[in-house]
């Protein structure tokens, strides 16, 4: 089955693979298994490329917000003797 993996979208991009199999997992919902990439749960994988791109965009926006907060915190730091 062809799926799109978004777990590492911000570091390696969206991974497209066609060797995935859906496994049932009662606790976390559907889970996939890929021989090449391993196991993925929840929002870490998608059946449609459009959904994967949307998820990657959300991840990107959240990361930018987080980095802005870090920069703001660093800007406020002052060191003195």
Short mmCIF file of C-alpha atoms in Angstrom, two decimals, residues 77-81:
data_model
loop_
_atom_site.label_atom_id
_atom_site.label_comp_id
_atom_site.label_asym_id
_atom_site.label_seq_id
_atom_site.Cartn_x
_atom_site.Cartn_y
_atom_site.Cartn_z
CA UNK A 77 19.15 37.51 28.04
CA UNK A 78 21.84 39.86 29.32
CA UNK A 79 25.18 38.82 30.73
CA UNK A 80 27.29 40.99 32.99
CA UNK A 81 30.32 40.71 35.23
#
